[in-house]
XYZ file of C-alpha atoms in Angstrom:
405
model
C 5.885 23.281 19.302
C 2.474 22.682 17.344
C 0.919 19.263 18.584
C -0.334 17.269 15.807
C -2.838 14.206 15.990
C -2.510 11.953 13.300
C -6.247 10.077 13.129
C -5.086 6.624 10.786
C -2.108 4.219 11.028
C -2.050 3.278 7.076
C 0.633 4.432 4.971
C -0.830 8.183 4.420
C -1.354 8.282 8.298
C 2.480 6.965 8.882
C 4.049 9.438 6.253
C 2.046 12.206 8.087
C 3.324 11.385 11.483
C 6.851 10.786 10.160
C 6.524 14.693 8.017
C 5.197 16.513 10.891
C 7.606 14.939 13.161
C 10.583 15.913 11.067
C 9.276 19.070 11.091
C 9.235 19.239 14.626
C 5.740 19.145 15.668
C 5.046 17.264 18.943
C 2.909 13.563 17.166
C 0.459 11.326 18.640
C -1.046 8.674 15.949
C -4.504 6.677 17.044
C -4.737 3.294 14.795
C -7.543 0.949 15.167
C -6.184 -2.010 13.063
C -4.266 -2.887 9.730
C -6.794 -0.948 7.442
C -6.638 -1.330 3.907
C -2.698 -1.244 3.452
C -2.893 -4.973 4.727
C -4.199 -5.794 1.056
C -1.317 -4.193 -1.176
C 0.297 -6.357 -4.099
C 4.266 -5.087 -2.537
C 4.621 -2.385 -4.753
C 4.370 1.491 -3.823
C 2.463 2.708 -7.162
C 2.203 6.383 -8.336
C 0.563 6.581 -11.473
C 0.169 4.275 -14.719
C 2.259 4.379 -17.270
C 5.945 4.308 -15.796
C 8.381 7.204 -16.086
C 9.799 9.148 -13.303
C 7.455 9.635 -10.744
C 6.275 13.310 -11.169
C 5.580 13.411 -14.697
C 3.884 10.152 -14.312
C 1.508 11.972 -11.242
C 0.963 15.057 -13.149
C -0.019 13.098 -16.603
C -2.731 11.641 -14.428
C -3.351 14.678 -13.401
C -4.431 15.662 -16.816
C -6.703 13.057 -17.191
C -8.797 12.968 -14.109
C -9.051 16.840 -12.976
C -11.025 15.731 -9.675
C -8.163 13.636 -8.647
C -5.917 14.917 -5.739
C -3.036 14.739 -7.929
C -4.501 17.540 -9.820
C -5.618 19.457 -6.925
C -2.165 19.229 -5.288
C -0.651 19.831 -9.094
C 1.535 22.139 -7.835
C 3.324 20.570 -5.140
C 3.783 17.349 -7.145
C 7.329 18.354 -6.910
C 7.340 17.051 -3.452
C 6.729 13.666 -4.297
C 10.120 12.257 -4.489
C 10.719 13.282 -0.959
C 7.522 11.558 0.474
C 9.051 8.360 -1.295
C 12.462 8.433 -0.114
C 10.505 9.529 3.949
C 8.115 6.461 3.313
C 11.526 3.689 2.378
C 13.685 5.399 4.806
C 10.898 4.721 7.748
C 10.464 0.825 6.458
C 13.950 0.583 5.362
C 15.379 -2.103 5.033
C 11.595 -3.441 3.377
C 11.674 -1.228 0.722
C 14.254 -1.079 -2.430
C 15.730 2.141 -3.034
C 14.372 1.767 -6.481
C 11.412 1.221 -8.392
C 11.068 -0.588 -11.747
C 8.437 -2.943 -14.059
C 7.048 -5.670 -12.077
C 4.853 -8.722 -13.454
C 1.392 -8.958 -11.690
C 0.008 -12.627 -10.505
C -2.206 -12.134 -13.609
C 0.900 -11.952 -16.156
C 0.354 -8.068 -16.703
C 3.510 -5.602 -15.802
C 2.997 -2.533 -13.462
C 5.145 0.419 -12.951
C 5.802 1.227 -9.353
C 8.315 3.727 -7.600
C 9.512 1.345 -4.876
C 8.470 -2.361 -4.277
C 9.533 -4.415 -1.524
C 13.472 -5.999 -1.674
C 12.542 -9.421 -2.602
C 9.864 -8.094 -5.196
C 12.158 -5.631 -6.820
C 14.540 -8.241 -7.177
C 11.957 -9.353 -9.936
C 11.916 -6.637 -11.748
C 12.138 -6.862 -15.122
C 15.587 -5.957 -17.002
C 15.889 -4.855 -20.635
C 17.731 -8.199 -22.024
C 17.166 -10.607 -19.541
C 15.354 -14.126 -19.813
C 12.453 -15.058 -17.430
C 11.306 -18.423 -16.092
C 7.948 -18.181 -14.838
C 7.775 -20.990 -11.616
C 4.547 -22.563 -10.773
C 3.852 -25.694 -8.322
C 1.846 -28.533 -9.407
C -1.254 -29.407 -7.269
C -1.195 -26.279 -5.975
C -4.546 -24.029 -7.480
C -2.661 -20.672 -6.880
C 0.605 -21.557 -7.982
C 0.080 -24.057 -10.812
C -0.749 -20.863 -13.493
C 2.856 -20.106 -14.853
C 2.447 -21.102 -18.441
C -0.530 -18.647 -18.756
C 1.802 -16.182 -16.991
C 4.844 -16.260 -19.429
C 2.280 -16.588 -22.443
C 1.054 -12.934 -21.675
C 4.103 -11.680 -20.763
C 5.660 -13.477 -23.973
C 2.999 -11.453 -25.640
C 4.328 -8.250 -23.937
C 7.621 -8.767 -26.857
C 9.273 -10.168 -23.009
C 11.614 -13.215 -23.196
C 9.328 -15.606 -20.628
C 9.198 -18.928 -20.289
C 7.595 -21.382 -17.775
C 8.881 -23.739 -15.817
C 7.160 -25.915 -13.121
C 9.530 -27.145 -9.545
C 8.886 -29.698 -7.361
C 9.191 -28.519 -4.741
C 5.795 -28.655 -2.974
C 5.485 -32.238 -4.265
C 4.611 -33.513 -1.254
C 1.257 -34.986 0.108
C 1.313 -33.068 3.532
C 1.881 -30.021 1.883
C -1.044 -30.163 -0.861
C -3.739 -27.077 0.220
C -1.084 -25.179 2.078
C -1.904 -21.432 2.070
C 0.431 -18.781 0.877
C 0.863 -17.883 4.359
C 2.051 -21.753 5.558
C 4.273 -21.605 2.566
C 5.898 -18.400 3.602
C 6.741 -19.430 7.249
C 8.536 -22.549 6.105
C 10.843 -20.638 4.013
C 11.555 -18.473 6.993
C 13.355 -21.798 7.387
C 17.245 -21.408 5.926
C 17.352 -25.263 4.940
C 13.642 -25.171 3.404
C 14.664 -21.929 1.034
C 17.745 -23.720 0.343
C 15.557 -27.097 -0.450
C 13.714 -24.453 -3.452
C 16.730 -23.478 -4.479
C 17.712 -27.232 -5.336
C 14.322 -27.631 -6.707
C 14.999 -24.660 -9.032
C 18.334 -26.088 -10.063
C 16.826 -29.776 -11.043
C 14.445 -27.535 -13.164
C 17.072 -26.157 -15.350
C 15.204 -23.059 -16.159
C 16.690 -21.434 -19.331
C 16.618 -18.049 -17.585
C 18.540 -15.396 -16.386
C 16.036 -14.777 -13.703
C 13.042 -17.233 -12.295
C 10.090 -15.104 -10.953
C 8.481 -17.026 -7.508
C 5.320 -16.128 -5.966
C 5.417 -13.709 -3.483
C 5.792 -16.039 -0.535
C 9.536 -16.032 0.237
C 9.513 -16.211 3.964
C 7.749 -13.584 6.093
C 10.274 -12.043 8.631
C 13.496 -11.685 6.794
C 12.149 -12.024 3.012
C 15.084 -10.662 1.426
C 17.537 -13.098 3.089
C 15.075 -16.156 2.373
C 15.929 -15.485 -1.059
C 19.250 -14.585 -1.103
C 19.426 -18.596 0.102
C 17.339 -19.869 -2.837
C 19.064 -18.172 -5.294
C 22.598 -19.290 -4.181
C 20.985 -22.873 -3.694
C 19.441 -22.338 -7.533
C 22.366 -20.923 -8.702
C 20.450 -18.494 -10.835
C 18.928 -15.116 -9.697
C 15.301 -15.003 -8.160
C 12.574 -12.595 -7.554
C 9.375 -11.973 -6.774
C 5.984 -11.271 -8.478
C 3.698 -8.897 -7.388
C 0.948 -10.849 -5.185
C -2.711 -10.777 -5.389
C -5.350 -11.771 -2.713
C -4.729 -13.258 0.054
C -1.335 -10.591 0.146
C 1.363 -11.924 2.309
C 3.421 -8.693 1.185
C 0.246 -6.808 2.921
C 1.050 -8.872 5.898
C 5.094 -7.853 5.566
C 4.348 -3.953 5.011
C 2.000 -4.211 8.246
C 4.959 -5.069 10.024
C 6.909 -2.991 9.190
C 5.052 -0.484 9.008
C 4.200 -1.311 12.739
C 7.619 -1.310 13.911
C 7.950 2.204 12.699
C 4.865 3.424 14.335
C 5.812 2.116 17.672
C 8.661 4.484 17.852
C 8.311 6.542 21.026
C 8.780 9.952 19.728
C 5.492 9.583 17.533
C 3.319 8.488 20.819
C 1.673 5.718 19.014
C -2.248 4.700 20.880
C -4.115 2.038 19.972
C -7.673 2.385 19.774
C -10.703 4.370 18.210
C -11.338 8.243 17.653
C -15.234 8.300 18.485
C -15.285 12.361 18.459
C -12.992 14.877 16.978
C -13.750 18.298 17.359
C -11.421 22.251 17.261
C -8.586 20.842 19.567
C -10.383 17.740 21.116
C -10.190 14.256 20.401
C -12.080 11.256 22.108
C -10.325 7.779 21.647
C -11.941 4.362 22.662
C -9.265 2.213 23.851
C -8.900 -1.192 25.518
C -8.430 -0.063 28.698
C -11.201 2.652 28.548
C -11.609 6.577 27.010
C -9.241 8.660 26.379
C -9.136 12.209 25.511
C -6.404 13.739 23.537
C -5.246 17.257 22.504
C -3.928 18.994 19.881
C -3.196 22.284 17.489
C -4.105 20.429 14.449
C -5.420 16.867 13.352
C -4.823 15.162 10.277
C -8.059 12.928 8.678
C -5.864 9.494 7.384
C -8.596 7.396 8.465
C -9.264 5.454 4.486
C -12.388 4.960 2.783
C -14.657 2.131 3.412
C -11.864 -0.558 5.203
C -10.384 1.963 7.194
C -13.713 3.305 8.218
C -13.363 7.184 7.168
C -16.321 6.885 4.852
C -19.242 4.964 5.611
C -21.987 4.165 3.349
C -25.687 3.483 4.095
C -28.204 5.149 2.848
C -26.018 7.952 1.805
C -22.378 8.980 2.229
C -20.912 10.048 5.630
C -17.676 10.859 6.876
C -17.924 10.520 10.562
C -15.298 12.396 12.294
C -15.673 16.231 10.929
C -19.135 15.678 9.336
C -17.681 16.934 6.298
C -19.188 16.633 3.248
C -18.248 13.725 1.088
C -17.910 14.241 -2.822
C -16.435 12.174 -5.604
C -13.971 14.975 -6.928
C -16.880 16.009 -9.069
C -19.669 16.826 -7.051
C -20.797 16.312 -3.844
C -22.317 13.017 -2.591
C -24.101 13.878 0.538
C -28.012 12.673 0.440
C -27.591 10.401 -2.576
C -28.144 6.487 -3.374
C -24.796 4.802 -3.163
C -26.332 2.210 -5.483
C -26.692 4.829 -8.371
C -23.147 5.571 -8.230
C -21.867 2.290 -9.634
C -19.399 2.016 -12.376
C -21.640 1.588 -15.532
C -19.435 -0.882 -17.299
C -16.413 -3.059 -16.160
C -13.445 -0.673 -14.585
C -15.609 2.343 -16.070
C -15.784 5.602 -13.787
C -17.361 4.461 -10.006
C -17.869 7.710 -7.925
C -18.800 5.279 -5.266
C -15.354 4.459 -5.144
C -14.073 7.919 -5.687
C -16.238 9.281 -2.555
C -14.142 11.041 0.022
C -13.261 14.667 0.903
C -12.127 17.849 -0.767
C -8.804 19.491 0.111
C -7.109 22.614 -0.846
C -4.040 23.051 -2.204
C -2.604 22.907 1.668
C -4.203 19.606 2.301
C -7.329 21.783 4.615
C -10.684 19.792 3.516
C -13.286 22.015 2.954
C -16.642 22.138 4.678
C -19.824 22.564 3.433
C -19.536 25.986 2.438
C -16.073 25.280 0.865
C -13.907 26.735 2.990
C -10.861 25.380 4.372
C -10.858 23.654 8.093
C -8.213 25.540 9.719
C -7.724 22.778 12.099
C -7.625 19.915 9.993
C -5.884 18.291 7.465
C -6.367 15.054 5.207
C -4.290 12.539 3.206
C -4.805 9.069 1.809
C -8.204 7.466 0.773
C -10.233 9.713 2.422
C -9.826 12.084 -0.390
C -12.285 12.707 -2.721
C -11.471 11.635 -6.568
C -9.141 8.684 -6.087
C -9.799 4.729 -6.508
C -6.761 3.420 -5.831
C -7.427 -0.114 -7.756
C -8.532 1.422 -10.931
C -6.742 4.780 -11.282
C -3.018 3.270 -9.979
C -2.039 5.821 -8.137
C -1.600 3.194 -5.068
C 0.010 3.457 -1.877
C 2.066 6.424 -3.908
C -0.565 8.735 -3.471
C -1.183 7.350 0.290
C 2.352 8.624 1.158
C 2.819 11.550 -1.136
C -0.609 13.150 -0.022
C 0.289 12.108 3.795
C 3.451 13.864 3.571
C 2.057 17.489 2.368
C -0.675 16.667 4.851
C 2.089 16.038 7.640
C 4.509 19.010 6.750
C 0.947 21.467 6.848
C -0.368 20.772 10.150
C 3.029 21.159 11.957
C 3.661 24.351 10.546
C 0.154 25.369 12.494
C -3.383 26.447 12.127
C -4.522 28.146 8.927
């Protein structure tokens, strides 16, 4: 049985374990802390542009040739079964579908899978939407603007404002306070009613995405019986309680026994070896091969000083152009708003079995990589999101429990 170490407990780092564990290599995953997937929207995104999720990867694919999409191009194929791997280890978070979603902005993203109460707003072909928004509240009071843009869209939207938080000791609230009183039955039902003395003209009323915190999906279920009129989610921007719901969840599935889960640091990785800095002192650990799903810059698996680093296999570090190593990270800005940032693109190169290469460009028998770590990607302008995450973690996964080389 091939021993695999899984260096990352994000979503490329949990689809890895999950692969090579199916596959029936002998896991141990090492996270440090939430990482970057504690900042997603809800949705699990694979590309702009909608369609089904392969030819909306490989038409990316196309356009950026350093992206991993096109260097994995022909195992894109494999992409619906990282999906269904990543909902059925979160189920029952994640829908079973994916859809059009409306951002906190008033835009509409595609994404393969969302979370239940989000997908629950997705948008339907024929259906009316109220847009809700609070007053008094700064982050909840912009639902006009909302259902102007998405009116703009050619989408039936309208606004319409509850009373709900009309309450003195509730003004200034954060998203997060919000949430935990609707994990409250009688306080999602109280929305509900609030919904219901609105009279939205809808079909469906889109809420922020703060709709309880442990049990989301039934949270709503009670306002929309109380509303008596269907309710969803929107996607959420910063500060992301649906980061905070998929870092549960995603927590719960890495504490299952059979992956060996351990908390704490890899200091040194090395052919076999790996060094871990945990609470209760050092650890060493190891294995036949080691998958790299340690992120970019929040997740620690590129750092950036004076130059670019990645500090575990001292590979080199390239922007799926050329390589990075030894210059300014202050050149390699974006030269005009969401223009091309190979700052942001900076990671590793793989091969088409998810080996990164070293400096030479040969493939690492030992090692494999997944997620942001890889070079080409920028997951906030390009939209290939937590899609790419779990789709690259999964070939990464499968690879290394299959063995060296």
């Amino acid at each position: 049985m091939t021993r695999v170490l899984v260096v990352g407990g994000g979503v490329a780092g949990l689809t890895a374990a999950l692969a090579a564990r199916e596959a029936g290599a002998e896991v141990a995953i090492v996270s440090r802390g939430p990482g970057a997937s504690a900042l997603v929207s809800g949705a699990v995104e694979v590309a702009p542009g909608g369609g089904p999720p392969v030819e909306a990867a490989r038409a990316l694919a196309d356009r950026l040739p350093g992206h991993p999409y096109a260097r994995l191009r022909d195992r894109l194929g494999e992409l619906p079964g990282a999906l269904s791997l990543l909902r059925r280890s979160l189920s029952p978070h994640l829908s079973e579908e994916g859809g059009r979603f409306v951002t906190p902005l008033g835009g509409v993203r595609p994404a393969a899978l969302a979370q239940v109460s989000q997908a629950a707003g997705a948008i339907r072909a024929g259906e009316r939407i109220a847009v809700a928004g609070f007053r008094h509240h700064p982050g909840l009071s912009a639902s006009e603007r909302i259902a102007e843009r998405l009116a703009g869209e050619g989408i039936a939207a309208s606004s319409v404002t509850l009373d709900w938080l009309d309450r003195v000791e509730r003004l200034g609230w954060t998203i997060f306070e919000l949430a935990r009183l609707l994990d409250d039955p009688a306080e999602a039902a109280r929305l509900g009613e609030s919904i219901r003395r609105a009279k939205p003209q809808a079909d469906r009323v889109l809420l922020p995405a703060f709709v309880g915190i442990e049990r989301p999906e039934q949270s709503l279920k009670l306002v929309s019986e109380a509303a008596g009129v269907a309710c969803g989610e929107r996607l959420a921007g910063l500060p992301t309680l649906p980061g905070l719901r998929l870092r549960r969840a995603m927590d719960r599935a890495l504490g299952a026994p059979e992956l060996h889960p351990v908390a704490g640091e890899v200091v040194e990785l090395r052919d076999g070896h790996a060094r871990v800095d945990r609470e209760s002192g050092e650890e060493e650990l190891r294995f036949d091969v080691a998958v790299l799903a340690s992120g970019k810059y929040v997740g620690g698996g590129i750092r950036c000083g004076r130059s670019f680093v990645e500090p575990l296999g001292g590979l080199p570090v390239h922007d799926g152009q050329g390589e990075l190593n030894g210059r300014a990270p202050e050149r390699l800005l974006a030269d005009a708003p969401c223009g091309p940032c190979p700052a942001f693109e900076a990671g590793v190169r793989i091969d088409g079995s998810s080996r990164p290469l070293d400096a030479t460009g040969a493939p690492v028998a030992w090692l494999r990589a997944a997620g942001a770590v890889l070079a080409g990607s920028d997951f906030a302008a390009d939209g290939a999101g937590l899609g790419l995450a779990a789709f690259t973690g999964y070939l990464a996964g499968r690879s290394a429990a299959a063995g060296r080389g």
